[in-house]
Structure formats: C-alpha cells, structure tokens
Tab-separated table of C-alpha atoms and ligand atoms in Angstrom:
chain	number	residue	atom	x	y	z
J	1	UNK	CA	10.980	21.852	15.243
J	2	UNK	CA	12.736	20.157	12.781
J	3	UNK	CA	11.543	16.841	14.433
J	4	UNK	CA	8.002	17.512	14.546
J	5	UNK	CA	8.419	18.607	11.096
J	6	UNK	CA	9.298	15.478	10.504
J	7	UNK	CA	6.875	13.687	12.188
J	8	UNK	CA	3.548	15.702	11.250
J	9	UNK	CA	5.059	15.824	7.528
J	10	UNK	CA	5.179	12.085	7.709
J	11	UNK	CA	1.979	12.083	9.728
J	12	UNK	CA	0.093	13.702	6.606
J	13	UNK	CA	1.349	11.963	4.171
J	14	UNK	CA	0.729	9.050	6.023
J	15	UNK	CA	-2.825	9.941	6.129
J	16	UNK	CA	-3.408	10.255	2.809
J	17	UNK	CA	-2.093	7.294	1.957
J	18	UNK	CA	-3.939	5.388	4.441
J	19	UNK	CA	-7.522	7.437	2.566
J	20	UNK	CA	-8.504	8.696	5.479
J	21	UNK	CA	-11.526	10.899	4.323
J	22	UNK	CA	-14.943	12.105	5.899
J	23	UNK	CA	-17.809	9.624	4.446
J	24	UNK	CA	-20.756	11.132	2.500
J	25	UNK	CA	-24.134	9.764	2.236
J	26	UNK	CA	-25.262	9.804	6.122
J	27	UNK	CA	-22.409	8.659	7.208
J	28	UNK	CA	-21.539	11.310	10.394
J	29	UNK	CA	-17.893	11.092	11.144
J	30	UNK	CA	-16.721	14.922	10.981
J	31	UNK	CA	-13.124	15.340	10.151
J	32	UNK	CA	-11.876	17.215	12.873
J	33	UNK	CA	-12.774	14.076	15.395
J	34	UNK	CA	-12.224	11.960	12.489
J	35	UNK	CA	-8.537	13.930	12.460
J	36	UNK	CA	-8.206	13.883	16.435
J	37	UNK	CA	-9.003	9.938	16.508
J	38	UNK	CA	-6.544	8.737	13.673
J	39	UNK	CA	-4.121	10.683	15.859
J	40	UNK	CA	-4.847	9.347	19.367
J	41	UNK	CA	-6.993	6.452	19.650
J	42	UNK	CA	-5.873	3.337	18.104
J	43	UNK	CA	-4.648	-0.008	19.644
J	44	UNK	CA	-4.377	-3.133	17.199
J	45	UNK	CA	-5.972	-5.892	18.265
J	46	UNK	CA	-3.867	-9.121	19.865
J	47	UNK	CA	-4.625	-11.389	17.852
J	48	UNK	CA	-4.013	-12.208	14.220
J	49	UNK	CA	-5.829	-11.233	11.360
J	50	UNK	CA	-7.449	-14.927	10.869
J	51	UNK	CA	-9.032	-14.701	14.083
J	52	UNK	CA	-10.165	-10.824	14.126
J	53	UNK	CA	-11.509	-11.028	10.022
J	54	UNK	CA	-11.856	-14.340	8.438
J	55	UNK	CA	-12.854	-17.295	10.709
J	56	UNK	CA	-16.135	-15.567	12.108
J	57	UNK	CA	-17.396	-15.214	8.240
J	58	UNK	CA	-16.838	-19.228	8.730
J	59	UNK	CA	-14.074	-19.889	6.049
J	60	UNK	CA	-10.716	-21.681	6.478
J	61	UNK	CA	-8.114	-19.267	7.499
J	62	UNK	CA	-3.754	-20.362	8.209
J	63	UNK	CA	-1.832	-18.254	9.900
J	64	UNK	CA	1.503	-18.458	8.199
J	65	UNK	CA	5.352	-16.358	8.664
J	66	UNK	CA	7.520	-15.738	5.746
J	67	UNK	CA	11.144	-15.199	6.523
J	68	UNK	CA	12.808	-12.161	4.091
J	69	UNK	CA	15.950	-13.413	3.385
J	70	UNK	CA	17.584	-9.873	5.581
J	71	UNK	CA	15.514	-11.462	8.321
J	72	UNK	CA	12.307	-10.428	8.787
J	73	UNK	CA	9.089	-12.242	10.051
J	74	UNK	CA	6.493	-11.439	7.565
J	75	UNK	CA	2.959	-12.533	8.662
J	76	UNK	CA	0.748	-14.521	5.559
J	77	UNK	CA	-2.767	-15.269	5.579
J	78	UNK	CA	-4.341	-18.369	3.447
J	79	UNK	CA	-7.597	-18.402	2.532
J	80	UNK	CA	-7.632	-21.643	0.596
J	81	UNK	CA	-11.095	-21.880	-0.067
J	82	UNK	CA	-14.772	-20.389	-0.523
J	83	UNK	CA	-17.116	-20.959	1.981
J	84	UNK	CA	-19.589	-23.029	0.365
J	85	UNK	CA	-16.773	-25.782	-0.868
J	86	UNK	CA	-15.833	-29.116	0.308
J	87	UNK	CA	-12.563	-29.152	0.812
J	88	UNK	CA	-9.924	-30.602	-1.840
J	89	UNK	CA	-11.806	-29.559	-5.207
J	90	UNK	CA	-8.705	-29.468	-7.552
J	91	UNK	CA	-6.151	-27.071	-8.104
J	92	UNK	CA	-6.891	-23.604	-7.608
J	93	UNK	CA	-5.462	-20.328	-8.705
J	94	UNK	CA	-3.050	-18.701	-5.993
J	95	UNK	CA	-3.516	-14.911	-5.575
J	96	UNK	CA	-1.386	-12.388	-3.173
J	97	UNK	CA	-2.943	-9.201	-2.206
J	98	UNK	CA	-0.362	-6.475	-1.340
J	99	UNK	CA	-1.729	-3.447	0.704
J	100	UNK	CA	-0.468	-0.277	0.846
J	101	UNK	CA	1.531	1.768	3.321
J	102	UNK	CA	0.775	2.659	6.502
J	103	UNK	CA	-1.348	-0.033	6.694
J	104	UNK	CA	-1.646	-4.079	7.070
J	105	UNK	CA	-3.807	-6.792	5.294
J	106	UNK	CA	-6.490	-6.322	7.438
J	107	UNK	CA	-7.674	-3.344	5.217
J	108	UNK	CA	-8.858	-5.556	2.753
J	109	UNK	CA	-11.473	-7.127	5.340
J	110	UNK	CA	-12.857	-4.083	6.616
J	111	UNK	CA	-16.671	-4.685	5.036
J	112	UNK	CA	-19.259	-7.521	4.793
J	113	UNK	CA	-17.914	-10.699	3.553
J	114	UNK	CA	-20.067	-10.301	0.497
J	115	UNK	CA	-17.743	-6.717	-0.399
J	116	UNK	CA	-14.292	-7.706	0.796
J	117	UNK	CA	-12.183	-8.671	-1.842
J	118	UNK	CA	-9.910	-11.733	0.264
J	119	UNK	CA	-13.260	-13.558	0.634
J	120	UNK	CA	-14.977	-12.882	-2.752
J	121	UNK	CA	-11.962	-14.072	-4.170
J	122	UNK	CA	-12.113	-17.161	-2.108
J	123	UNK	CA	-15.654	-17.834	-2.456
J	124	UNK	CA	-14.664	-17.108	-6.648
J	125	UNK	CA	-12.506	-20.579	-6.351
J	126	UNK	CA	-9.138	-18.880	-5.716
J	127	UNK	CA	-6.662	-19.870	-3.145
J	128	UNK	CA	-6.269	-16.363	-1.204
J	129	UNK	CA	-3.017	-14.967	0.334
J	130	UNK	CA	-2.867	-11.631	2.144
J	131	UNK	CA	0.589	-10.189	3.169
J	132	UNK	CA	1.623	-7.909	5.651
J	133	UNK	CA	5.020	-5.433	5.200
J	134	UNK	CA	7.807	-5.562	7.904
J	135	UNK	CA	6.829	-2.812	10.692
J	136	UNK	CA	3.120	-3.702	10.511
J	137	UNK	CA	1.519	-4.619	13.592
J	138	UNK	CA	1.804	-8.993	12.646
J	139	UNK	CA	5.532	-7.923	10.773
J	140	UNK	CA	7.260	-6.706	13.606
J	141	UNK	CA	9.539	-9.634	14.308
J	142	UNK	CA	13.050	-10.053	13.080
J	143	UNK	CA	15.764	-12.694	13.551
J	144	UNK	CA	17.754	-10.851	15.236
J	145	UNK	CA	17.059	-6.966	15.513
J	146	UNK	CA	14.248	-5.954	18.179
J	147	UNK	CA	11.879	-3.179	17.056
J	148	UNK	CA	12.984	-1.109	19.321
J	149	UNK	CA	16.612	-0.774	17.528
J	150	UNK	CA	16.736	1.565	14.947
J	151	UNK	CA	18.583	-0.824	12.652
J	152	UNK	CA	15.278	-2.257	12.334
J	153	UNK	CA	13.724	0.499	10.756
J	154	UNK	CA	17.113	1.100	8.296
J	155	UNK	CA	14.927	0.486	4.945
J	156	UNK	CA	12.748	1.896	2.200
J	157	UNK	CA	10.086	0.360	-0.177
J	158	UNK	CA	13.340	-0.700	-1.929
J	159	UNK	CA	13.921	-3.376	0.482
J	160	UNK	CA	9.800	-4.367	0.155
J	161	UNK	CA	10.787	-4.549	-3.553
J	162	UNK	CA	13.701	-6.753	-3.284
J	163	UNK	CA	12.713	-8.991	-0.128
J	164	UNK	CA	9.575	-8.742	1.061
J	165	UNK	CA	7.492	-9.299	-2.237
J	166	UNK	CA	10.161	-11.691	-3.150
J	167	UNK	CA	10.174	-13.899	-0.073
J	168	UNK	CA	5.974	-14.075	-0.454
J	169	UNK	CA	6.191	-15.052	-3.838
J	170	UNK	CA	8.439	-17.706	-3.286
J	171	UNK	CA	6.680	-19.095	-0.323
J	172	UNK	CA	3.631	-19.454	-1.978
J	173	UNK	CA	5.319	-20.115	-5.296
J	174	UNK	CA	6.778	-23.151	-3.484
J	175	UNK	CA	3.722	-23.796	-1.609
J	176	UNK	CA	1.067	-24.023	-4.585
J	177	UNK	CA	3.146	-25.112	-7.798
J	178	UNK	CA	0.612	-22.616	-9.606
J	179	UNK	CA	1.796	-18.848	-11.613
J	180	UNK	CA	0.730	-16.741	-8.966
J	181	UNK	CA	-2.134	-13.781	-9.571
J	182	UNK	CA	-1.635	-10.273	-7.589
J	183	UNK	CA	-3.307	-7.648	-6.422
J	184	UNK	CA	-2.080	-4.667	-5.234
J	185	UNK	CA	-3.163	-1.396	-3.999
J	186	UNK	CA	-1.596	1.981	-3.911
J	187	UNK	CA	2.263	1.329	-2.642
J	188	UNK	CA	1.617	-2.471	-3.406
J	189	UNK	CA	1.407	-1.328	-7.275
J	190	UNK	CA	4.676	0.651	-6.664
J	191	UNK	CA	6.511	-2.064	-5.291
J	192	UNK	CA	5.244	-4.639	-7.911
J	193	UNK	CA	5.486	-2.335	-11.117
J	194	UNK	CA	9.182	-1.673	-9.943
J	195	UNK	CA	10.127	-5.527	-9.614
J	196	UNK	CA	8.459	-6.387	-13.023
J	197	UNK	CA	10.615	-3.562	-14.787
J	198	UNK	CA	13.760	-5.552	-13.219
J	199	UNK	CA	12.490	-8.679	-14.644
J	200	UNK	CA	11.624	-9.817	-10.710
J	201	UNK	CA	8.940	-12.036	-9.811
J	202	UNK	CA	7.315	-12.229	-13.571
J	203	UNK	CA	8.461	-15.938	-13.870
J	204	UNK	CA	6.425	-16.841	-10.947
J	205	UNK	CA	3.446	-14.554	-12.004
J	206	UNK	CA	0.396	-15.346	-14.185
J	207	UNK	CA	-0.994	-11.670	-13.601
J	208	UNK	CA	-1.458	-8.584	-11.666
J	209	UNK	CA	-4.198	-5.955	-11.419
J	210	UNK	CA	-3.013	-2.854	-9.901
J	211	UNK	CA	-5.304	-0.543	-7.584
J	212	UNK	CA	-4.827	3.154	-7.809
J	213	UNK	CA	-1.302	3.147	-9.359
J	214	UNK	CA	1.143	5.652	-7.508
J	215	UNK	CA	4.504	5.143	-9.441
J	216	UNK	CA	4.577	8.702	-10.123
J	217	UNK	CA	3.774	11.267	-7.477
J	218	UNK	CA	4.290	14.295	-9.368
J	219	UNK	CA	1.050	15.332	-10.207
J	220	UNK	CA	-0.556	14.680	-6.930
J	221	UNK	CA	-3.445	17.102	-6.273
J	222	UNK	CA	-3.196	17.288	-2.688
J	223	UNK	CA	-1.250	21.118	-2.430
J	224	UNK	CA	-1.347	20.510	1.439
J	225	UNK	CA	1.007	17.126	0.442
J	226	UNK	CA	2.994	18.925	-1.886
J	227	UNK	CA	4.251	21.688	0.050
J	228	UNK	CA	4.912	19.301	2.915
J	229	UNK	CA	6.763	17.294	0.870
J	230	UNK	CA	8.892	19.885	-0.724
J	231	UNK	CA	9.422	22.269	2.937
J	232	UNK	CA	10.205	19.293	4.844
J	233	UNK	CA	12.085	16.773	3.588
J	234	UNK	CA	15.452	19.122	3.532
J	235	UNK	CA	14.936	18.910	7.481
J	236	UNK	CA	14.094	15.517	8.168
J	237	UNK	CA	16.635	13.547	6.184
J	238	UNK	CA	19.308	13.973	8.255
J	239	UNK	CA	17.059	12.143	11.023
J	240	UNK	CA	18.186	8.390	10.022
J	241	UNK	CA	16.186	5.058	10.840
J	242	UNK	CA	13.395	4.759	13.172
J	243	UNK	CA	9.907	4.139	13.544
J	244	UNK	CA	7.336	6.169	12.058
J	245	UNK	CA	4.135	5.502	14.445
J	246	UNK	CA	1.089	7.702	13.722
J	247	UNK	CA	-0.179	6.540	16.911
J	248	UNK	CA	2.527	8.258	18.607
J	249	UNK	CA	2.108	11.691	17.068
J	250	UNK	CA	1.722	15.312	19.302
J	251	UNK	CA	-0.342	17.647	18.673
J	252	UNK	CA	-0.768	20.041	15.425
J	253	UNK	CA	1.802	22.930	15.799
J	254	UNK	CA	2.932	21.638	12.261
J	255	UNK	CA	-0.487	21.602	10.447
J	256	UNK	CA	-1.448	25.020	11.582
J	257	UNK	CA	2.061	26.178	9.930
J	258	UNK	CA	1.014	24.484	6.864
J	259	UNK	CA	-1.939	25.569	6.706
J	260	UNK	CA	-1.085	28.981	6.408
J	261	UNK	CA	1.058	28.420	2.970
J	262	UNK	CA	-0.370	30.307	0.631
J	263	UNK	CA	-2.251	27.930	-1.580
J	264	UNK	CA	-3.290	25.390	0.887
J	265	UNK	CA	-6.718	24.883	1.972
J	266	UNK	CA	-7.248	23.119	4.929
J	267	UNK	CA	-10.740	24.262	5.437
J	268	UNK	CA	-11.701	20.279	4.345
J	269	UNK	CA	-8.342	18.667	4.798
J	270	UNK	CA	-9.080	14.990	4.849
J	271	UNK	CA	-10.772	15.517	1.242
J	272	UNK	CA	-7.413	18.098	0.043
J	273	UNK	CA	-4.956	14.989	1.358
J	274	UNK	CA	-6.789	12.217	0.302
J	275	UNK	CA	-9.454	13.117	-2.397
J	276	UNK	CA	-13.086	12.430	-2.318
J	277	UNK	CA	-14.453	9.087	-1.650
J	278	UNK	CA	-17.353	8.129	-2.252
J	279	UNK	CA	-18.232	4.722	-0.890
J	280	UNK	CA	-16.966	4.191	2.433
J	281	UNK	CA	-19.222	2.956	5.113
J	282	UNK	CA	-18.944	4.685	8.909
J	283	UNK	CA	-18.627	1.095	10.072
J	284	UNK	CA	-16.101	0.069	7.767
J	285	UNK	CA	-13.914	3.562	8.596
J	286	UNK	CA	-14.139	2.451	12.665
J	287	UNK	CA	-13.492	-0.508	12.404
J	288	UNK	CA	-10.629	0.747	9.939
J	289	UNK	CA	-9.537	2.790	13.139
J	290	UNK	CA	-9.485	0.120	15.272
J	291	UNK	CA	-6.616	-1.535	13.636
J	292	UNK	CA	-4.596	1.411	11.763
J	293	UNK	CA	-2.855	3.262	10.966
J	294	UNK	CA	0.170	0.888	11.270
J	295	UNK	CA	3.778	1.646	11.926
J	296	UNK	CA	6.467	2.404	8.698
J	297	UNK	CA	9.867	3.314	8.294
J	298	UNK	CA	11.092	6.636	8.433
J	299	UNK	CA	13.182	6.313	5.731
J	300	UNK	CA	10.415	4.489	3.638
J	301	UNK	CA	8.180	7.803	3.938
J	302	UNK	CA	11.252	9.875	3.006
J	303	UNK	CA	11.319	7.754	-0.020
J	304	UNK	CA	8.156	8.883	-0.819
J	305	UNK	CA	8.379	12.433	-0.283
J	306	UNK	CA	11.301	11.910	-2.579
J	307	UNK	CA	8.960	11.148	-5.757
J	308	UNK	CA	6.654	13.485	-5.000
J	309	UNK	CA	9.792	15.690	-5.153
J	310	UNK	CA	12.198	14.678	-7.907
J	311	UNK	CA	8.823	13.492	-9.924
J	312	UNK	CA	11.080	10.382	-10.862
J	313	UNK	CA	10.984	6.706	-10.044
J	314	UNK	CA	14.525	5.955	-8.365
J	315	UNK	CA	15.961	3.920	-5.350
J	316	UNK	CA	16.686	6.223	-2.152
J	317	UNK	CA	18.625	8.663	-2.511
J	318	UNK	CA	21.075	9.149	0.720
J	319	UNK	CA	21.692	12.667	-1.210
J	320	UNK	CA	25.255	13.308	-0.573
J	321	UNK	CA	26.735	11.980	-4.044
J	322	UNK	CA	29.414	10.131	-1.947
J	323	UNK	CA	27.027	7.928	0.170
J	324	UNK	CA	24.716	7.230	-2.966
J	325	UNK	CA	27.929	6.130	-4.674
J	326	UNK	CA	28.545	3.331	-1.646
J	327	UNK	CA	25.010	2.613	-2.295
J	328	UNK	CA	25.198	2.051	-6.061
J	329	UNK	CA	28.510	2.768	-7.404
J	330	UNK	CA	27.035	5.653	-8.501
J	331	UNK	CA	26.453	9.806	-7.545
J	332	UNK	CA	22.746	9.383	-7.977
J	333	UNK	CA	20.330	7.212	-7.344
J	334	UNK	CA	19.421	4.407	-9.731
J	335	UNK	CA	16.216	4.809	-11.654
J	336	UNK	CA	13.067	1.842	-12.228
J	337	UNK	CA	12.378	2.308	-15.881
J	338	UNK	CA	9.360	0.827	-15.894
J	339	UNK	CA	9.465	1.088	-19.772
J	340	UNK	CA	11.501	-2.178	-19.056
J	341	UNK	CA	8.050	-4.096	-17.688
J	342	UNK	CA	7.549	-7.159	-20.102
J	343	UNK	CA	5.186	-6.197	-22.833
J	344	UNK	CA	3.074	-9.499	-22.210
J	345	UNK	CA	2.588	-9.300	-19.062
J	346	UNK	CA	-1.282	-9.259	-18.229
J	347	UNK	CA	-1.997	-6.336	-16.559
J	348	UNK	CA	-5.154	-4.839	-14.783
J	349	UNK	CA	-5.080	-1.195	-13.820
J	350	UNK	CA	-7.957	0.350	-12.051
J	351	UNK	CA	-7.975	4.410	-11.383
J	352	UNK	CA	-10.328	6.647	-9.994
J	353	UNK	CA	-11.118	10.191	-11.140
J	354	UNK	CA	-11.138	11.729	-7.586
J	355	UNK	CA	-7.763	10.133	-6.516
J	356	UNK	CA	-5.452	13.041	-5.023
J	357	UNK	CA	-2.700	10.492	-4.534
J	358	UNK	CA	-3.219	8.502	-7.811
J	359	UNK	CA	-3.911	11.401	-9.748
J	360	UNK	CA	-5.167	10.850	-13.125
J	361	UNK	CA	-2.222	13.081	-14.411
J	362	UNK	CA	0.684	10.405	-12.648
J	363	UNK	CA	-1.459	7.867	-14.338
J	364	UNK	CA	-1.516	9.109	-17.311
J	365	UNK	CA	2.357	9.161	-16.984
J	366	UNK	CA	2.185	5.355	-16.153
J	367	UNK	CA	0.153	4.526	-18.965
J	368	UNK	CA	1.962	6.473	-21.393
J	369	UNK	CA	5.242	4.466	-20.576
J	370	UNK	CA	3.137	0.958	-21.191
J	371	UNK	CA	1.860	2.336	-24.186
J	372	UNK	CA	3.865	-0.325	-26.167
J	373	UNK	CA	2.508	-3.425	-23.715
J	374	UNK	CA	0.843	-5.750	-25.794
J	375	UNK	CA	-2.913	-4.524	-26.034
J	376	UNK	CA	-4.438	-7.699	-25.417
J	377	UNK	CA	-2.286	-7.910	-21.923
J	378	UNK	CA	-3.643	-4.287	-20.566
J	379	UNK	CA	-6.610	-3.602	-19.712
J	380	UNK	CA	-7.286	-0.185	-17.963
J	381	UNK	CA	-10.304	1.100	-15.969
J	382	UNK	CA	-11.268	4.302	-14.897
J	383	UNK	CA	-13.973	5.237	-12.457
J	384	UNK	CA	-15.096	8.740	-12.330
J	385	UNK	CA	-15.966	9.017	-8.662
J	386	UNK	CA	-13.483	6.651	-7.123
J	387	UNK	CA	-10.918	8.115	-4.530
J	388	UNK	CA	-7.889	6.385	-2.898
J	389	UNK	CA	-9.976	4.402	-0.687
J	390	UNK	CA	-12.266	3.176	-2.694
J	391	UNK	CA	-10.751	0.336	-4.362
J	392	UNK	CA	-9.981	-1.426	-0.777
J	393	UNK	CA	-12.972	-0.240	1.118
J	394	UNK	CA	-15.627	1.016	-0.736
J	395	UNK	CA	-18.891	-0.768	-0.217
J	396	UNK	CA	-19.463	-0.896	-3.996
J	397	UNK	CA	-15.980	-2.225	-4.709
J	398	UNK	CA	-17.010	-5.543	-5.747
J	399	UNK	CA	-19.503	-3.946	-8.512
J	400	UNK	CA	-16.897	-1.175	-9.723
J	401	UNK	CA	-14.070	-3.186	-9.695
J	402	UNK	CA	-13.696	-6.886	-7.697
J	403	UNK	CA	-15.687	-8.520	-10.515
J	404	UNK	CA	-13.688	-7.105	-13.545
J	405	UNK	CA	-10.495	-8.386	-11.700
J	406	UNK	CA	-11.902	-11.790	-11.335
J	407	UNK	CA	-12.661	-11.713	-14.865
J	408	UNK	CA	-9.364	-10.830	-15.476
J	409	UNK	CA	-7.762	-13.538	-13.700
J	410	UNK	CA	-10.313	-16.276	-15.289
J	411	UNK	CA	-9.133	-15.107	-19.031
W	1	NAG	C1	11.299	-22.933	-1.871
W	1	NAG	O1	11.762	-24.222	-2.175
W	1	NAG	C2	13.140	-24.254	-2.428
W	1	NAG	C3	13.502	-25.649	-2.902
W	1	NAG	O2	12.864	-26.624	-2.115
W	1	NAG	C4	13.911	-23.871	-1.162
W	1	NAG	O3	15.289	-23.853	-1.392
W	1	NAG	C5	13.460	-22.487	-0.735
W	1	NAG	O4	14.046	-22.165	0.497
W	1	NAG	C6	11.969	-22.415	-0.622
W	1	NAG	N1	11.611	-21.060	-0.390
W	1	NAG	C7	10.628	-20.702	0.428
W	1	NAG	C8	10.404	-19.236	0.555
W	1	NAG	O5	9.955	-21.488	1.041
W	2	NAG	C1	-22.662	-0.231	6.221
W	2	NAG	O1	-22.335	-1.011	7.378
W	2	NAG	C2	-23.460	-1.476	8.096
W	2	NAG	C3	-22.947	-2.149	9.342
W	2	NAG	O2	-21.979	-3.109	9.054
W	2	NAG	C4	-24.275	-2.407	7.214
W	2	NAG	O3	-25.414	-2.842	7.903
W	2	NAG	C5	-24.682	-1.647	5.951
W	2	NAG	O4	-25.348	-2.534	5.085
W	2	NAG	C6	-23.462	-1.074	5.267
W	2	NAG	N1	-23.865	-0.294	4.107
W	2	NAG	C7	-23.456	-0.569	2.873
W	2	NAG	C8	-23.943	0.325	1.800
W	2	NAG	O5	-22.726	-1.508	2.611
C-alpha cells in the first residue's frame, strides 16, 4: 500500500505539473480517457527532438550532449537561426529554455511553428537552446551508472540546480561568447530563482523571464494535491532512489482513497490538480501525449511534496537530523533565500489567475520577497485566465505572453 501510495501520490502530482487538463472550446478530450491515456498509452518517439519538432518547420536544428560534471548526458537543442535568414547574420542573442518536470523540451514545440516559443524566438533573431533534465527520455545516459541502477535516480532538483543548469550554461556560455537570456517554466523557474539567490549562473546571464513561478507551494489550490502531499509523503520517504515513470503506473486504488477525503472533489479532477486552462488545442494535448509524461526521480518528487509541506524553500531534507547533518553539517535542511537574488537582475515573471500550482497566493509570496529588486529590472504580468499550461502550450501564448518576453530580451 505504502508503495502505491507512493506511486499514485507521485503520479498526481506529476500530473499537475505536467497541466494535464480537459480543453474547452470544442475541443472533446473527456478527462476520464484523458486520465486513462496519460496513464497507459505513451511511447516517446526514437528519435531526437530535432528530427520529431524542428527540421520539418524547415529551420536549422543541432543535436548537441552536455556532460554534468556528476556525469550525466544531458541532450541540447540549437536553433541558431530563423527561418527566413541567410545564414551568418552577426552575433545573435543566446537563449536557454528550461521546461518543467515531468516533462522534456519537446513541450515547448507542441503547436504551429507560428505559436511555439523555440521557433518564434528563432525566427525573432535569437540563437535558441532547449534543454532536457537527466531522466528525460534524450537525458537518460550517464558515464557510468545505467538507468536501470537506482544510483541513477539518487537526486533532487538540487542536483538540476547545481549541475544540470550549470553544465548548460557553461556549454553555451562557452559556445556563444554572448550573456545568456532564459526562459523557464514552472520547475525551470524553481531551479533558476534558487541558483540566482546563491549568486550561480548570474555572471553568465543577461536575463530571465520566468513562466508560472512555483518557488512556493504553500498556497497551492489543488486540495486533491495537498492532502496527497501531506498523507503520503510520511510513507514514501523511506522508499530511496528510483525511477518515477508515469507510464508505468497501476490502476487507481489510490485515487479512489483520496477521493473520499473530506474536502476533495474529484468530480473534475484534471481542472482541481491542474487549474483551468484555457487555450490548449486537442492536437497540441495528443501530440503532448505522444511524447510525455517523462520519467523523474523519486526523490526529486519527494522534494516537492516537501514544499508543498514545510511551505519553505530548502534543499532535501533526508529528515532524520543525523543524515541531514552528513548532508550539510547541519540538523535541517539548508534554506534558498531568494531575498539574496541580485536586485539588478532583469527579471520577467508571467502568472496566470487560474494556476492551481502557481497560485497567485505563492506568487504573491515570491513577489513580496523581490519587492526590493530594482523596479526597472522586474517586470511582472498577470493573466486572468491563464492556467499552468498555458504559458508552454496555449495557442494564444505568443499574444499573451511570447511577445512581451521578446520585448524584454530586446530592452
Ligand atoms: C568551457 O571552456 C573552458 C575553457 O576552455 C573549459 O575548461 C570548459 O570545460 C568548457 N566547458 C564546457 C561546458 O564546455
Ligand atoms: C488547433 O490545431 C489544429 C491542428 O493542428 C489547427 O489546424 C488549428 O488551427 C489549431 N487551433 C488554434 C486555435 O491554434
């Protein structure tokens, strides 16, 4: 029990952070075969993302690998240019894009050329580079630890913060001579907010705009997530490293016992995880399904549950005060004050008002500890009737939000 508990718990949260919600407007996807699909029916494709998303539109795509410097095989995209452009037209801005958990870089290329941010980006004059985290379906390599070892799955978004972002950066740092713009979305915000307030990666960074900002998880709207997070995490923590594959899940034993906690609704449950999108295309969401959810960490989702939990910002915490003090020399975890971000750092921070992961509470949390940035290096949007998905899918994105960011980036 304890190890479904585990697994549906993660499963769940998982979902919601992947924004996997019915679509409005004609779209016909119902959740319950929207639920049953995410659950059985997905196979990533063979080959990379180049091939599957960007060469067809008929720009330049390179396949690159990034080596962390604990050994993984990180997977890079380049797009170095628009479509339109003749090659060799001066130095361009570099810009990462950083997804978020539970999925890969593909889920920025999910819509039309003309509404995916990678290629409106490119086709904006900026040299494009999409990542991919270690345990996503192009990340699963390793110098030496196989998959299928559970040392491979011994890490958290702590180890994204301290070597995956930084081996990207540096690569393309190294790569382009040029400060380096970011985007990310959702645990890509997490991971960069908490390097910035350690004074990581800001040297090599001209600016980042940050997509439904989840450093704080405390005010998340989704009951269903909440009590999950707070029944379950007491069982599954003594599970240790290993995959976390959605793919892989059994049935729903779990979800009918949390459905039955008083104050959880599950009568619409994709739209109580993952609030209420409003702009995603049945096409998009397929094609979505085609290639995720993708494989995490364990321990990276227990992470999670535990700042949805402890409402705080802090490394993992191995929760006997004897194993955190191996850790860090200390009984409890260490905290990111993110009070510590530079104050002139240009930031761009885009929330929606029908997030239920980045709830407009958490942000307002976030916001409040920048409120001594420099005003001239924030600039924060709000859209009413965005949801988590939104800002990566939605078929409006590049309206609502792409064309402020490029704006941003040109100041
Ligand atoms: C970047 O360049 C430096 C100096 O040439 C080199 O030591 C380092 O390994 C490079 N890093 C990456 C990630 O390519
Ligand atoms: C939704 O996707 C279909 C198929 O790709 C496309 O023809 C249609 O224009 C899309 N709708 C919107 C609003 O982007």
């Amino acid at each position: 029990m304890a190890v479904l508990g585990l697994m549906h718990y993660a499963a769940f949260t998982g979902l919601c952070l992947l924004v996997l919600t019915p679509v409005h407007h004609g779209a016909q996807v119902s959740t319950r075969s929207f639920l049953r699909r995410t659950l059985v029916e997905v196979s990533p494709p063979e080959e990379g993302i180049c091939a599957s998303s960007v060469l067809l539109h008929g720009y330049k795509c390179e396949e690159l690998e990034v080596t962390t410097k604990d050994g993984y095989i990180l997977s890079l995209q380049r797009i170095p240019e628009g479509r339109a452009e003749a090659s060799g037209s001066g130095k361009k801005q570099p810009v990462i894009l950083q997804h978020g958990v539970l999925v890969d870089g593909m889920t920025w290329l999910l819509n039309s050329p003309e509404q995916d941010l990678p290629l409106i980006l490119a086709d904006n004059g900026f040299d494009v580079w999409i990542a991919n985290t270690r345990g996503t379906g192009h990340s699963r390599r390793h110098i030496s630890l196989d998959p299928s070892n559970p040392a491979f799955w011994d890490w958290s978004f702590d180890e994204l913060i301290s070597y995956d972002l930084p081996a990207v950066f540096d690569y393309v740092t190294n790569k382009t001579g040029q400060k380096i713009n970011y985007v990310g979305h959702s645990l890509g915000t997490l991971t960069a907010l908490a390097s910035f307030s350690e004074g990581n990666l800001v040297n090599q960074l001209k600016s980042a705009a940050l997509l439904s900002p989840v450093a704080y998880l405390s005010h998340m709207s989704s009951e269903f997530l909440v009590v999950a997070a707070n029944t379950f995490i007491d069982q599954i923590i003594s599970f240790g490293q290993a995959e976390f594959d959605i793919k892989r899940l059994p049935g729903s034993a779990f979800l009918n016992s949390l459905c039955v906690h008083p104050g959880v609704d599950c009568s619409d449950l994709m739209t109580a995880i993952t609030g209420d999108n409003c702009c995603l295309n049945s096409s998009t969401l397929k094609l979505f399904l085609l290639n995720e959810p993708q494989s995490s960490s364990r321990k990276n989702l227990i992470h999670l549950a535990q700042i949805v939990r402890h409402g705080v910002l802090a490394k993992y915490n191995y929760v006997l005060p004897a194993h955190n003090f191996i850790h860090y020399g200390q009984i409890s975890p260490p905290v990111y004050n993110l009070a510590n971000i530079p104050h002139d750092l240009p930031l761009f921070i885009s929330y929606g008002g029908r997030d239920a992961l980045a709830d407009v509470g958490d942000v307002a949390t976030l916001l409040d500890i920048l409120k001594n940035h420099d005003q001239d290096k924030l600039s924060v949007q709000f859209i009413k009737d965005y949801a988590h998905a939104d800002f990566v899918m939605g078929f409006n994105a590049n309206d609502m939000v792409y064309k402020n960011i490029i704006s941003f980036f040109n100041r």
